[in-house]
Each structure stands twice: as C-alpha cells, then as structure tokens.
Coordinates of C-alpha atoms and ligand atoms in Angstrom, one line a residue:
X911 CA -25.7 21.2 67.0
X912 CA -22.0 21.9 66.6
X913 CA -20.1 23.6 69.4
X914 CA -17.5 26.1 68.2
X915 CA -15.1 28.3 70.2
X916 CA -16.1 31.9 69.3
X917 CA -12.7 33.3 70.1
X918 CA -10.8 30.6 68.1
X919 CA -13.1 28.9 65.7
X920 CA -12.1 25.4 64.5
X921 CA -11.8 25.8 60.8
X922 CA -12.7 22.2 60.0
X923 CA -16.0 22.6 61.8
X924 CA -16.7 25.8 59.9
X925 CA -15.9 23.9 56.7
X926 CA -18.8 21.5 57.4
X927 CA -21.3 24.3 57.6
X928 CA -19.7 26.2 54.7
X929 CA -20.4 23.1 52.6
X930 CA -24.0 23.0 53.8
X931 CA -24.4 26.7 52.7
X932 CA -22.8 26.0 49.3
X933 CA -25.2 23.1 48.8
X934 CA -28.3 25.2 49.4
X935 CA -28.8 24.3 53.1
X936 CA -29.7 26.4 56.2
X937 CA -27.3 27.0 59.1
X938 CA -27.9 29.0 62.3
X939 CA -24.8 30.8 63.7
X940 CA -24.0 33.5 66.2
X941 CA -23.3 37.1 65.4
X942 CA -22.5 39.9 67.8
X943 CA -26.1 40.9 67.9
X944 CA -28.4 37.8 67.8
X945 CA -28.2 34.4 66.1
X946 CA -28.8 34.4 62.4
X947 CA -30.2 31.7 60.1
X948 CA -28.0 31.7 57.0
X949 CA -28.5 30.6 53.4
X950 CA -26.6 31.4 50.2
X951 CA -28.0 34.8 49.2
X952 CA -27.5 34.0 45.5
X953 CA -29.4 30.7 45.5
X954 CA -33.1 31.4 45.2
X955 CA -34.3 28.0 46.4
X956 CA -32.1 28.2 49.5
X957 CA -33.5 31.6 50.3
X958 CA -37.1 30.3 49.7
X959 CA -36.3 27.5 52.2
X960 CA -35.1 30.1 54.6
X961 CA -38.4 31.9 54.6
X962 CA -40.3 28.7 55.0
X963 CA -38.2 27.4 57.9
X964 CA -39.0 30.7 59.8
X965 CA -42.6 30.9 58.6
X966 CA -41.5 34.4 57.5
X967 CA -43.7 36.3 55.0
X968 CA -42.1 36.5 51.6
X969 CA -42.4 40.3 51.5
X970 CA -40.0 40.8 54.4
X971 CA -36.4 40.4 53.0
X972 CA -33.4 39.3 55.1
X973 CA -30.2 41.1 55.7
X974 CA -27.2 40.0 53.5
X975 CA -24.0 39.4 55.5
X976 CA -20.6 39.9 53.9
X977 CA -17.1 39.5 55.3
X978 CA -15.3 42.5 53.7
X979 CA -16.3 45.8 52.2
X980 CA -15.3 45.0 48.7
X981 CA -18.0 42.3 48.6
X982 CA -20.8 45.0 48.4
X983 CA -19.9 46.1 44.9
X984 CA -21.5 43.2 43.1
X985 CA -24.6 43.5 45.2
X986 CA -25.4 47.2 45.0
X987 CA -26.1 49.7 42.2
X988 CA -24.2 52.5 43.8
X989 CA -22.4 53.4 47.0
X990 CA -23.3 56.9 48.2
X991 CA -20.7 59.0 50.1
X992 CA -22.7 58.7 53.4
X993 CA -22.4 54.9 53.1
X994 CA -18.6 55.2 52.7
X995 CA -18.5 57.2 55.8
X996 CA -20.6 54.9 57.9
X997 CA -18.9 51.8 56.7
X998 CA -15.5 53.2 57.5
X999 CA -16.6 54.1 61.0
X1000 CA -19.0 51.2 62.0
X1001 CA -18.1 48.1 60.0
X1002 CA -17.7 45.4 61.0
X1003 CA -20.4 45.9 63.6
X1004 CA -24.1 46.1 64.4
X1005 CA -25.1 48.4 61.5
X1006 CA -27.1 47.4 58.4
X1007 CA -27.2 49.8 55.4
X1008 CA -29.9 49.8 52.7
X1009 CA -28.5 50.4 49.2
X1010 CA -30.1 50.5 45.7
X1011 CA -29.5 46.9 44.6
X1012 CA -27.8 45.5 41.6
X1013 CA -29.5 43.1 39.1
X1014 CA -27.3 40.1 40.2
X1015 CA -29.5 39.4 43.2
X1016 CA -32.4 36.9 42.9
X1017 CA -35.7 38.6 43.4
X1018 CA -36.7 36.4 46.3
X1019 CA -33.6 37.5 48.3
X1020 CA -34.8 41.1 48.3
X1021 CA -38.5 40.3 48.3
X1022 CA -38.8 42.0 44.9
X1023 CA -37.7 45.4 46.2
X1024 CA -35.2 47.6 44.3
X1025 CA -33.1 47.9 47.5
X1026 CA -30.9 45.6 49.5
X1027 CA -29.9 45.4 53.2
X1028 CA -26.2 44.6 53.9
X1029 CA -23.9 44.4 56.9
X1030 CA -20.5 43.0 58.0
X1031 CA -20.9 41.3 61.4
X1032 CA -18.3 41.6 64.1
X1033 CA -18.1 38.0 65.1
X1034 CA -15.3 35.5 64.3
X1035 CA -17.6 32.5 63.6
X1036 CA -20.0 34.5 61.4
X1037 CA -17.0 36.0 59.4
X1038 CA -15.3 32.7 59.0
X1039 CA -18.5 31.0 57.7
X1040 CA -18.9 33.8 55.1
X1041 CA -15.3 33.5 54.1
X1042 CA -15.2 29.7 53.8
X1043 CA -18.5 29.4 52.0
X1044 CA -17.4 32.2 49.6
X1045 CA -20.9 33.5 49.3
X1046 CA -22.9 36.5 50.6
X1047 CA -25.1 35.0 53.3
X1048 CA -28.8 36.0 53.7
X1049 CA -29.4 35.8 57.5
X1050 CA -32.5 36.9 59.3
X1051 CA -32.6 36.3 63.0
X1052 CA -32.9 32.6 63.7
X1053 CA -36.3 32.6 65.4
X1054 CA -39.7 31.6 64.2
X1055 CA -41.4 34.7 62.8
X1056 CA -43.2 36.7 65.6
X1057 CA -41.0 35.2 68.4
X1058 CA -38.2 37.1 70.3
X1059 CA -34.9 36.9 68.5
X1060 CA -32.5 34.2 69.7
X1061 CA -29.4 35.1 71.7
X1062 CA -28.3 31.5 72.4
X1063 CA -28.1 28.3 70.4
X1064 CA -30.7 26.8 72.8
X1065 CA -33.2 29.5 71.7
X1066 CA -32.6 28.6 68.1
X1067 CA -33.1 24.9 68.9
X1068 CA -36.4 25.6 70.7
X1069 CA -37.8 27.4 67.6
X1070 CA -36.1 25.6 64.6
X1071 CA -35.1 22.1 65.6
X1072 CA -36.0 19.8 62.7
X1073 CA -36.5 22.7 60.3
X1074 CA -32.9 23.5 59.5
X1075 CA -29.6 21.6 58.8
X1076 CA -27.3 22.7 61.6
X1077 CA -26.9 25.1 64.5
X1078 CA -23.5 26.4 65.5
X1079 CA -23.3 26.9 69.3
X1080 CA -20.8 29.7 69.9
X1081 CA -22.3 30.8 73.3
X1082 CA -24.5 33.7 74.1
X1083 CA -24.4 36.8 71.8
X1084 CA -22.9 39.9 73.4
X1085 CA -25.2 42.8 72.2
X1086 CA -28.5 40.9 72.4
X1087 CA -30.6 43.1 70.1
X1088 CA -30.4 43.2 66.3
X1089 CA -28.3 45.6 64.2
X1090 CA -29.5 49.2 63.6
X1091 CA -30.9 49.6 60.1
X1092 CA -30.2 52.8 58.2
X1093 CA -31.7 53.5 54.7
X1094 CA -29.3 55.3 52.4
X1095 CA -31.2 54.6 49.2
X1096 CA -33.4 57.7 49.3
X1097 CA -33.0 61.5 49.3
X1098 CA -31.9 61.6 53.0
X1099 CA -30.6 59.0 55.4
X1100 CA -33.3 57.5 57.7
X1101 CA -32.9 55.2 60.6
X1102 CA -35.5 52.4 60.1
X1103 CA -34.8 50.1 63.0
X1104 CA -32.9 51.1 66.2
X1105 CA -30.4 48.4 67.3
X1106 CA -26.8 47.7 68.5
X1107 CA -25.4 51.0 67.0
X1108 CA -26.8 53.9 68.9
X1109 CA -28.6 56.7 67.0
X1110 CA -26.5 59.3 68.8
X1111 CA -23.3 57.7 67.5
X1112 CA -24.6 57.7 63.9
X1113 CA -25.9 61.2 64.2
X1114 CA -22.4 62.4 65.1
X1115 CA -21.2 61.2 61.7
X1116 CA -24.3 62.0 59.7
X1117 CA -26.0 65.2 61.1
X1118 CA -28.9 64.9 58.7
X1119 CA -29.9 61.4 59.8
X1120 CA -33.5 61.2 60.8
X1121 CA -35.4 58.7 62.9
X1122 CA -38.3 57.1 61.0
X1123 CA -41.5 57.9 62.8
X1124 CA -42.1 54.2 63.4
X1125 CA -39.0 53.9 65.5
X1126 CA -40.4 55.7 68.5
X1127 CA -44.1 55.2 67.7
X1128 CA -46.3 54.5 70.6
X1129 CA -49.1 53.0 68.5
X1130 CA -49.4 51.0 65.3
X1131 CA -48.8 53.4 62.3
X1132 CA -51.0 53.3 59.3
X1133 CA -49.7 51.2 56.4
X1134 CA -48.9 54.2 54.2
X1135 CA -46.2 55.4 56.6
X1136 CA -44.3 52.1 56.5
X1137 CA -40.9 52.1 54.7
X1138 CA -39.4 48.8 55.9
X1139 CA -41.2 45.6 55.3
X1140 CA -40.4 44.4 58.8
X1141 CA -42.4 47.3 60.3
X1142 CA -45.8 45.9 59.5
X1143 CA -45.3 42.4 60.8
X1144 CA -46.0 41.2 64.3
X1145 CA -42.7 40.9 66.3
X1146 CA -41.0 39.7 69.4
X1147 CA -44.3 38.5 70.9
X1148 CA -44.2 35.9 73.6
X1149 CA -47.2 33.6 74.3
X1150 CA -48.2 35.7 77.3
X1151 CA -49.8 39.2 76.8
X1152 CA -47.2 41.9 77.4
X1153 CA -48.2 45.2 79.0
X1154 CA -45.5 48.0 78.9
X1155 CA -45.8 50.5 81.7
X1156 CA -44.2 53.9 80.9
X1157 CA -43.6 56.9 83.1
X1158 CA -41.3 58.0 85.9
X1159 CA -39.9 55.1 87.8
X1160 CA -41.8 55.5 91.1
X1161 CA -45.1 55.8 89.2
X1162 CA -44.2 52.8 87.1
X1163 CA -43.5 50.6 90.1
X1164 CA -46.8 51.7 91.8
X1165 CA -48.7 51.0 88.6
X1166 CA -47.2 47.6 88.1
X1167 CA -48.0 46.6 91.7
X1168 CA -51.6 47.8 91.2
X1169 CA -51.9 45.8 87.9
X1170 CA -50.4 42.7 89.3
X1171 CA -53.0 42.8 92.2
X1172 CA -55.7 43.1 89.6
X1173 CA -54.5 40.2 87.5
X1174 CA -53.9 38.0 90.6
X1175 CA -57.5 38.7 91.7
X1176 CA -58.6 37.4 88.3
X1177 CA -56.6 34.2 88.9
X1178 CA -54.0 35.0 86.3
X1179 CA -50.2 34.3 86.7
X1180 CA -48.1 37.4 86.5
X1181 CA -44.5 37.9 85.3
X1182 CA -42.7 41.1 85.9
X1183 CA -39.7 42.4 83.9
X1184 CA -38.0 44.7 86.4
X1185 CA -34.6 46.4 86.8
X1186 CA -32.0 46.1 89.5
X1187 CA -33.2 49.4 91.1
X1188 CA -36.8 48.2 91.4
X1189 CA -36.5 44.4 91.7
X1190 CA -37.1 44.3 95.5
X1191 CA -40.3 46.4 95.3
X1192 CA -42.2 43.4 94.0
X1193 CA -43.1 40.1 95.7
X1194 CA -44.7 36.8 94.9
X1195 CA -44.6 36.6 91.1
X1196 CA -42.1 35.5 88.4
X1197 CA -39.9 38.5 88.7
X1198 CA -36.7 39.0 86.5
X1199 CA -34.3 41.9 86.5
X1200 CA -33.1 43.1 83.1
X1201 CA -30.1 44.7 84.9
X1202 CA -29.4 48.3 86.0
X1203 CA -31.5 50.9 84.3
X1204 CA -28.3 53.0 84.2
X1205 CA -26.5 50.3 82.1
X1206 CA -28.7 50.0 79.0
X1207 CA -26.2 47.8 77.1
X1208 CA -26.8 45.1 79.8
X1209 CA -30.6 45.6 79.7
X1210 CA -30.4 45.1 75.9
X1211 CA -28.3 42.0 76.2
X1212 CA -30.8 40.4 78.7
X1213 CA -34.0 41.5 77.0
X1214 CA -34.9 38.7 74.6
X1215 CA -33.6 35.9 76.7
X1216 CA -35.6 37.1 79.8
X1217 CA -38.8 37.6 77.6
X1218 CA -38.4 33.9 76.6
X1219 CA -37.6 32.8 80.2
X1220 CA -40.6 34.5 81.8
X1221 CA -42.8 33.2 79.0
X1222 CA -41.6 29.7 79.5
X1223 CA -42.8 29.8 83.1
X1224 CA -46.4 29.8 81.9
X1225 CA -47.5 33.3 83.0
X1226 CA -50.6 34.8 81.5
X1227 CA -49.4 38.4 81.5
X1228 CA -46.0 40.0 81.6
X1229 CA -45.7 43.5 83.1
X1230 CA -42.6 45.3 81.7
X1231 CA -41.0 48.5 83.0
X1232 CA -40.0 51.2 80.5
X1233 CA -36.4 52.4 80.4
X1234 CA -34.7 55.5 79.0
X1235 CA -34.5 55.8 75.2
X1236 CA -30.9 56.9 75.3
X1237 CA -28.2 54.8 73.6
X1238 CA -29.3 51.1 73.4
X1239 CA -32.4 52.1 75.3
X1240 CA -34.1 53.2 72.0
X1241 CA -33.8 49.6 70.7
X1242 CA -35.0 48.1 74.0
X1243 CA -38.1 50.4 74.1
X1244 CA -38.8 49.7 70.4
X1245 CA -38.7 46.0 71.0
X1246 CA -40.8 46.2 74.2
X1247 CA -43.4 48.3 72.5
X1248 CA -43.7 45.8 69.6
X1249 CA -43.7 42.8 72.0
X1250 CA -46.6 44.5 73.8
X1251 CA -48.4 45.0 70.5
X1252 CA -48.5 48.6 71.6
X1253 CA -50.5 47.9 74.8
X1254 CA -48.8 50.7 76.6
X1255 CA -49.9 52.0 80.0
X1256 CA -48.9 55.5 81.1
X1257 CA -48.3 55.6 84.8
X1258 CA -48.8 58.9 86.6
Ligands
TXA1402 O1 -28.5 41.9 63.9 C1 -29.1 41.6 62.9 O2 -29.4 42.5 62.0 C2 -29.6 40.2 62.7 C3 -28.3 39.3 62.6 C4 -28.6 37.9 62.3 O3 -27.4 39.9 61.7 N1 -30.4 40.0 61.6 C5 -31.7 40.4 61.6 O4 -32.4 40.1 60.4 O5 -32.2 41.0 62.5 P1 -33.9 40.2 60.2 O6 -34.2 39.6 58.9 O7 -34.6 39.5 61.4 O8 -34.3 41.7 60.2 C6 -34.0 42.4 59.0 C7 -34.7 43.7 59.0 C8 -36.2 43.6 58.8 O9 -36.9 44.5 59.6 C9 -36.4 43.9 57.3 O10 -37.7 44.3 57.1 C10 -35.4 44.9 57.1 O11 -34.3 44.5 57.9 N2 -35.0 45.0 55.7 C11 -34.4 44.1 54.9 N3 -34.2 44.5 53.7 C12 -34.7 45.7 53.6 C13 -34.8 46.7 52.6 N4 -34.4 46.5 51.3 N5 -35.4 47.9 52.9 C14 -35.9 48.2 54.1 N6 -35.8 47.3 55.2 C15 -35.2 46.1 54.9
MG1403 MG1 -35.9 39.2 63.0

C-alpha cells in the first residue's frame, strides 16, 4: 500500500508503480469514479493475470485508460464525428466510449470483440501512472467480480490483498460510481451503462443518443437483448440479500417499516439504506443515510461504500430506498437494481 497525495502526486512513488506495470504487474489506483486495477493493455499475460486477480469472466473486457486524446489512434479502427464531439466536451472525465478496435490490441484485452472501450480519467494520480508507464492501461474496477466497486484503497485491500502487486492510496474517490459507457461503434449512439456523466448532459450534445433498454430495466433482460458483456454478469452484490423498494417516498418509508418488522419477527438482522429526509423515520436497525435525495451526486458518492459498510455489520437483508433517476440518480438506481438482483418491491 503506497500513500500518494492526489493533488500533488510524488513522481518517484508513481515511478515505482509505472515500473510494475511495464513489467507485467498489477496495480490498483484511484480515478475520479472508483479505484481501478491496472495492467499494461498491450501485454496479454498481464491482462490475463488481471482477469484472474478479480475472478472476472474472460468474456467481459476492461476499459482502456489513456492520458491524452492522440493515444486513441493506435487503438481504434476509426473515430466517428460523434466521438470527436463527446471527447472534446467530456474528456478527461467519467465517460467511456466504445470504438471499432484496431488490430494492434491483444485479443484477451478486448475479450475477442471487434470493439474497444476507452476513456481518459480526470485524476492526477491515474494520469501520471499512464504517462510514466507509457502504456495504455487496462483497468476494470478494483473489486472482486460481483462485489460493489471500491471507492477507497481500504475497499481494494479487503478484496484483493495478496492477489495484486500494489495499491496506491490516494484517498476516497469523488464521484463514487463508474464512468458512463456510450457505444459509438454501431449505426446510432447507445448509452450502455449510466455513470458519472449524466445522460441529460450527453443528450444535449448528441440528440440521437438512446438509452439501452437494459439501463432502466426492472427485471433481468433475456440474453439476446444484451450488447455489453458486463450486462449479463452478477454485479454489486453484497453478502446480504438486497431488496429495493420503489414508489413515492411516504409509501416507500411505510413499506420499509412493514418489511423490517416482518424480517425482525423471523429473527433476521435488517439494514436500511435511507436518505437524510427519511432517516429519522426508522428505529432499531443498522440504518445509514446515503445523503439528501435532492443531491444525487452525494448519494452516488456514498452508495458503494455504504453498501459495503452495512454488509460488514452482518445483516441478513438490506432494505434500500429508491431515488429519482435524474442526473446521477440513473446510475444509482441501475446499481441498486443490480445489487438487488432485481428483487424490486413496488410500494403503494
Ligand atoms: O469508471 C470506470 O469506468 C472504472 C474506472 C476504474 O475507470 N472502470 C470500470 O471498469 O468500471 P469495469 O471493467 O468494471 O467496467 C467496464 C464496463 C463493463 O460493463 C464492460 O462490459 C464494458 O465496460 N465494456 C468493456 N468493453 C466493452 C465493449 N467493447 N463493448 C461493450 N461494453 C464494453
Ligand atoms: Mg466493475
């Protein structure tokens, strides 16, 4: 574990991890969204080790991180005009774009697909690692597959200690949910994963951008509808069973109280993910507030770490309140629906 100041990274510490990357090793580091687990994207055995360390299925490719726009050209077959527009507006930042890929990329890095996911992170440590290692860096979120993504170095340590070479501790990440993924490799642009860049902001630039049906799905979609490998794998699931309660807020609170009584009567320990506005309505359980439901960026930044925290208190069931799907709320609701494995209860 190497502590690095995220505002003013010590270049000699970064050089240590740049050397590890160049030698085919694995390093976890902070980005503005979540912590990533990095490997040299052009080194097939390093990327294979990356999949193994996370227990990640080989058919789910990682995002490739670069430090400047010109670094995409060797990686992609073409850059469509929509990509130029989005890159100018949103890079560096929490936006991943899917391109048709070039032949220079090892097959394992893109899981055999003919496309590639690329982003420029907006974080001094991440950018400096990419620059000093002089490689494009494959970096999925630095959690064990199926666990909530890590927003602190401690989360990475809990999941991956002993399985990777180093962790850079640059403090908690600011956005707290992963980047938004937009596919520009097909006939029309499609948002595949909601994340740190809001759909509304992207739609302003690209009026024909569509949401993939999976993004707001309330049930598991059939396999033929799936267009991102990440869509079909289990995700963000704590040990406890998560139930997501949706509806207007008073109905949600009443339903959660009713459910918690029911579970307590069955001798089960209950955790509640509430919001500032509802927090005091509940008593006697592990209760955490995600923040104000009117400040969805704060809710997003607390989501994964509170899921882990409630889970670590040994509860059997976590009852989570729904929030609005505006702005970062779309990413929050998408992660909560997946964390609940689509066990969604409509309160009325
Ligand atoms: O914010 C983030 O994006 C973080 C930080 C570390 O940058 N990274 C991250 O990576 O969330 P990961 O690997 O956990 O998620 C990558 C997502 C997966 O859902 C994967 O299926 C999708 O991107 N993906 C990768 N390559 C793709 C491709 N060629 N076509 C469609 N989806 C792709
Ligand atoms: Mg992930």
